[in-house]
PDB file of C-alpha atoms and ligand atoms in Angstrom:
ATOM      1  CA  UNK A 205     -65.318 -94.567 151.000  1.00  0.00           C
ATOM      2  CA  UNK A 206     -68.908 -95.093 150.094  1.00  0.00           C
ATOM      3  CA  UNK A 207     -68.981 -98.198 148.971  1.00  0.00           C
ATOM      4  CA  UNK A 208     -67.485 -99.772 151.978  1.00  0.00           C
ATOM      5  CA  UNK A 209     -69.399-101.996 154.032  1.00  0.00           C
ATOM      6  CA  UNK A 210     -67.173-100.931 157.509  1.00  0.00           C
ATOM      7  CA  UNK A 211     -67.127 -97.404 156.366  1.00  0.00           C
ATOM      8  CA  UNK A 212     -71.104 -97.969 156.646  1.00  0.00           C
ATOM      9  CA  UNK A 213     -70.866 -99.353 159.696  1.00  0.00           C
ATOM     10  CA  UNK A 214     -68.369 -96.570 161.219  1.00  0.00           C
ATOM     11  CA  UNK A 215     -70.929 -93.621 159.884  1.00  0.00           C
ATOM     12  CA  UNK A 216     -73.735 -95.640 161.317  1.00  0.00           C
ATOM     13  CA  UNK A 217     -75.462 -95.999 157.849  1.00  0.00           C
ATOM     14  CA  UNK A 218     -75.223 -99.839 158.337  1.00  0.00           C
ATOM     15  CA  UNK A 219     -76.022-101.570 161.680  1.00  0.00           C
ATOM     16  CA  UNK A 220     -74.018-103.694 163.557  1.00  0.00           C
ATOM     17  CA  UNK A 221     -73.586-104.257 167.445  1.00  0.00           C
ATOM     18  CA  UNK A 222     -71.151-102.569 168.217  1.00  0.00           C
ATOM     19  CA  UNK A 223     -69.144-102.907 171.989  1.00  0.00           C
ATOM     20  CA  UNK A 224     -66.697-100.098 171.892  1.00  0.00           C
ATOM     21  CA  UNK A 225     -65.994 -96.698 169.595  1.00  0.00           C
ATOM     22  CA  UNK A 226     -63.602 -93.879 170.386  1.00  0.00           C
ATOM     23  CA  UNK A 227     -62.614 -91.386 168.027  1.00  0.00           C
ATOM     24  CA  UNK A 228     -60.008 -93.265 165.885  1.00  0.00           C
ATOM     25  CA  UNK A 229     -61.507 -96.810 166.270  1.00  0.00           C
ATOM     26  CA  UNK A 230     -64.758 -98.689 166.179  1.00  0.00           C
ATOM     27  CA  UNK A 231     -65.445-102.002 167.684  1.00  0.00           C
ATOM     28  CA  UNK A 232     -68.174-104.646 166.634  1.00  0.00           C
ATOM     29  CA  UNK A 233     -69.352-108.299 166.856  1.00  0.00           C
ATOM     30  CA  UNK A 234     -68.653-110.224 163.932  1.00  0.00           C
ATOM     31  CA  UNK A 235     -71.974-110.881 161.882  1.00  0.00           C
ATOM     32  CA  UNK A 236     -70.312-114.594 161.324  1.00  0.00           C
ATOM     33  CA  UNK A 237     -68.478-115.440 164.980  1.00  0.00           C
ATOM     34  CA  UNK A 238     -65.704-118.078 164.926  1.00  0.00           C
ATOM     35  CA  UNK A 239     -65.559-118.301 168.247  1.00  0.00           C
ATOM     36  CA  UNK A 240     -67.498-117.145 171.944  1.00  0.00           C
ATOM     37  CA  UNK A 241     -65.978-113.660 171.500  1.00  0.00           C
ATOM     38  CA  UNK A 242     -65.356-112.421 167.982  1.00  0.00           C
ATOM     39  CA  UNK A 243     -65.070-108.718 167.690  1.00  0.00           C
ATOM     40  CA  UNK A 244     -63.889-106.726 164.725  1.00  0.00           C
ATOM     41  CA  UNK A 245     -61.855-103.819 165.433  1.00  0.00           C
ATOM     42  CA  UNK A 246     -61.543-101.076 162.714  1.00  0.00           C
ATOM     43  CA  UNK A 247     -60.065 -97.345 161.805  1.00  0.00           C
ATOM     44  CA  UNK A 248     -62.451 -94.766 161.279  1.00  0.00           C
ATOM     45  CA  UNK A 249     -60.389 -93.539 158.685  1.00  0.00           C
ATOM     46  CA  UNK A 250     -60.256 -96.075 155.496  1.00  0.00           C
ATOM     47  CA  UNK A 251     -57.015 -98.052 155.142  1.00  0.00           C
ATOM     48  CA  UNK A 252     -57.318-100.799 152.593  1.00  0.00           C
ATOM     49  CA  UNK A 253     -55.461-103.536 154.658  1.00  0.00           C
ATOM     50  CA  UNK A 254     -52.720-104.028 156.985  1.00  0.00           C
ATOM     51  CA  UNK A 255     -50.162-104.532 153.727  1.00  0.00           C
ATOM     52  CA  UNK A 256     -50.819-101.219 152.815  1.00  0.00           C
ATOM     53  CA  UNK A 257     -50.236 -99.401 156.268  1.00  0.00           C
ATOM     54  CA  UNK A 258     -47.507 -97.166 155.936  1.00  0.00           C
ATOM     55  CA  UNK A 259     -45.731 -94.744 158.533  1.00  0.00           C
ATOM     56  CA  UNK A 260     -48.652 -92.391 158.544  1.00  0.00           C
ATOM     57  CA  UNK A 261     -50.755 -94.781 160.286  1.00  0.00           C
ATOM     58  CA  UNK A 262     -48.642 -95.703 162.926  1.00  0.00           C
ATOM     59  CA  UNK A 263     -50.847 -94.103 165.772  1.00  0.00           C
ATOM     60  CA  UNK A 264     -54.140 -95.396 164.536  1.00  0.00           C
ATOM     61  CA  UNK A 265     -52.641 -99.043 164.526  1.00  0.00           C
ATOM     62  CA  UNK A 266     -51.740 -98.495 168.145  1.00  0.00           C
ATOM     63  CA  UNK A 267     -54.763 -97.038 168.876  1.00  0.00           C
ATOM     64  CA  UNK A 268     -56.237-100.607 167.184  1.00  0.00           C
ATOM     65  CA  UNK A 269     -54.355-102.530 169.432  1.00  0.00           C
ATOM     66  CA  UNK A 270     -54.881-100.549 172.394  1.00  0.00           C
ATOM     67  CA  UNK A 271     -58.834-100.731 171.450  1.00  0.00           C
ATOM     68  CA  UNK A 272     -58.635-104.193 171.673  1.00  0.00           C
ATOM     69  CA  UNK A 273     -57.125-104.530 174.792  1.00  0.00           C
ATOM     70  CA  UNK A 274     -60.021-102.572 176.040  1.00  0.00           C
ATOM     71  CA  UNK A 275     -62.575-105.081 174.425  1.00  0.00           C
ATOM     72  CA  UNK A 276     -60.974-107.824 175.601  1.00  0.00           C
ATOM     73  CA  UNK A 277     -61.285-106.524 179.426  1.00  0.00           C
ATOM     74  CA  UNK A 278     -64.806-105.673 179.081  1.00  0.00           C
ATOM     75  CA  UNK A 279     -65.276-109.221 177.232  1.00  0.00           C
ATOM     76  CA  UNK A 280     -63.905-110.833 180.601  1.00  0.00           C
ATOM     77  CA  UNK A 281     -60.964-112.797 178.468  1.00  0.00           C
ATOM     78  CA  UNK A 282     -58.086-109.987 178.950  1.00  0.00           C
ATOM     79  CA  UNK A 283     -56.803-111.765 182.001  1.00  0.00           C
ATOM     80  CA  UNK A 284     -53.435-113.428 182.229  1.00  0.00           C
ATOM     81  CA  UNK A 285     -55.442-116.801 183.026  1.00  0.00           C
ATOM     82  CA  UNK A 286     -57.427-116.535 179.630  1.00  0.00           C
ATOM     83  CA  UNK A 287     -55.945-114.536 176.566  1.00  0.00           C
ATOM     84  CA  UNK A 288     -57.162-114.291 172.871  1.00  0.00           C
ATOM     85  CA  UNK A 289     -55.979-114.155 169.335  1.00  0.00           C
ATOM     86  CA  UNK A 290     -55.413-111.035 166.909  1.00  0.00           C
ATOM     87  CA  UNK A 291     -55.774-111.628 163.272  1.00  0.00           C
ATOM     88  CA  UNK A 292     -55.490-109.366 160.324  1.00  0.00           C
ATOM     89  CA  UNK A 293     -55.965-111.410 157.185  1.00  0.00           C
ATOM     90  CA  UNK A 294     -54.468-110.187 153.848  1.00  0.00           C
ATOM     91  CA  UNK A 295     -55.344-111.347 150.519  1.00  0.00           C
ATOM     92  CA  UNK A 296     -57.246-114.513 149.246  1.00  0.00           C
ATOM     93  CA  UNK A 297     -55.341-116.937 150.712  1.00  0.00           C
ATOM     94  CA  UNK A 298     -56.262-115.531 153.955  1.00  0.00           C
ATOM     95  CA  UNK A 299     -59.899-115.407 153.185  1.00  0.00           C
ATOM     96  CA  UNK A 300     -59.646-111.296 153.302  1.00  0.00           C
ATOM     97  CA  UNK A 301     -62.897-110.530 152.097  1.00  0.00           C
ATOM     98  CA  UNK A 302     -63.364-106.871 153.382  1.00  0.00           C
ATOM     99  CA  UNK A 303     -60.874-104.164 151.850  1.00  0.00           C
ATOM    100  CA  UNK A 304     -61.458-102.023 155.170  1.00  0.00           C
ATOM    101  CA  UNK A 305     -58.263-102.916 157.632  1.00  0.00           C
ATOM    102  CA  UNK A 306     -59.895-104.807 160.452  1.00  0.00           C
ATOM    103  CA  UNK A 307     -58.553-106.358 163.165  1.00  0.00           C
ATOM    104  CA  UNK A 308     -60.268-109.987 164.614  1.00  0.00           C
ATOM    105  CA  UNK A 309     -60.303-110.353 168.417  1.00  0.00           C
ATOM    106  CA  UNK A 310     -61.011-114.023 169.176  1.00  0.00           C
ATOM    107  CA  UNK A 311     -61.377-115.843 172.029  1.00  0.00           C
ATOM    108  CA  UNK A 312     -63.474-117.616 174.805  1.00  0.00           C
ATOM    109  CA  UNK A 313     -61.815-120.944 173.754  1.00  0.00           C
ATOM    110  CA  UNK A 314     -58.233-122.442 173.083  1.00  0.00           C
ATOM    111  CA  UNK A 315     -56.987-122.126 169.617  1.00  0.00           C
ATOM    112  CA  UNK A 316     -54.503-124.528 167.765  1.00  0.00           C
ATOM    113  CA  UNK A 317     -51.020-123.586 166.727  1.00  0.00           C
ATOM    114  CA  UNK A 318     -50.271-123.402 164.004  1.00  0.00           C
ATOM    115  CA  UNK A 319     -54.007-122.397 162.692  1.00  0.00           C
ATOM    116  CA  UNK A 320     -55.512-124.852 160.354  1.00  0.00           C
TER     117      UNK A 320
HETATM  118  P1  AMP B 615     -61.794-111.093 156.793  1.00  0.00           P
HETATM  119  O1  AMP B 615     -62.339-112.089 156.189  1.00  0.00           O
HETATM  120  O2  AMP B 615     -60.881-110.720 157.441  1.00  0.00           O
HETATM  121  O3  AMP B 615     -62.031-109.539 155.608  1.00  0.00           O
HETATM  122  O4  AMP B 615     -63.175-110.428 157.433  1.00  0.00           O
HETATM  123  C1  AMP B 615     -64.095-109.874 157.431  1.00  0.00           C
HETATM  124  C2  AMP B 615     -65.277-110.265 158.361  1.00  0.00           C
HETATM  125  O5  AMP B 615     -66.102-109.335 158.633  1.00  0.00           O
HETATM  126  C3  AMP B 615     -65.744-111.797 158.398  1.00  0.00           C
HETATM  127  O6  AMP B 615     -65.677-112.684 159.653  1.00  0.00           O
HETATM  128  C4  AMP B 615     -67.087-111.708 157.983  1.00  0.00           C
HETATM  129  O7  AMP B 615     -68.182-112.541 159.194  1.00  0.00           O
HETATM  130  C5  AMP B 615     -67.260-110.169 159.018  1.00  0.00           C
HETATM  131  N1  AMP B 615     -68.618-109.260 158.403  1.00  0.00           N
HETATM  132  C6  AMP B 615     -69.052-109.237 157.089  1.00  0.00           C
HETATM  133  N2  AMP B 615     -69.972-108.357 157.106  1.00  0.00           N
HETATM  134  C7  AMP B 615     -70.462-108.488 158.395  1.00  0.00           C
HETATM  135  C8  AMP B 615     -70.988-106.800 158.783  1.00  0.00           C
HETATM  136  N3  AMP B 615     -72.101-106.476 158.456  1.00  0.00           N
HETATM  137  N4  AMP B 615     -71.211-106.966 160.381  1.00  0.00           N
HETATM  138  C9  AMP B 615     -70.237-107.799 161.157  1.00  0.00           C
HETATM  139  N5  AMP B 615     -69.535-108.375 160.682  1.00  0.00           N
HETATM  140  C10 AMP B 615     -69.501-108.613 159.255  1.00  0.00           C
END
């Protein structure tokens, strides 16, 4: 999508601090981090958000989860003694601001549950 911010990052037209990429996904640091580690994992293919995922997207969603695990390990928070949170925001109540599916990986500190 020509006017999509994250499509621009995937294509390289918009700069980002990319930490991992493969044929299905790109992972880059969030520009406004909410934790010591805050990385967004996005599909290369434009999908609007988690509520628009359908059966044909199963492989790419699995690849996003696998990429998140690899990034967490690379960041040193993937071990059993640490951990991290994975979040999909959908809609205004969740403060979803970019309409390209993205998985937030946040970690490097402890989080409350339920979230505030
Ligand atoms: P969400 O609120 O779930 O839609 O998340 C969008 C996220 O994208 C926010 O955490 C923003 O800080 C982040 N973001 C917006 N623009 C950029 C950018 N150019 N590079 C990296 N992260 C961005």
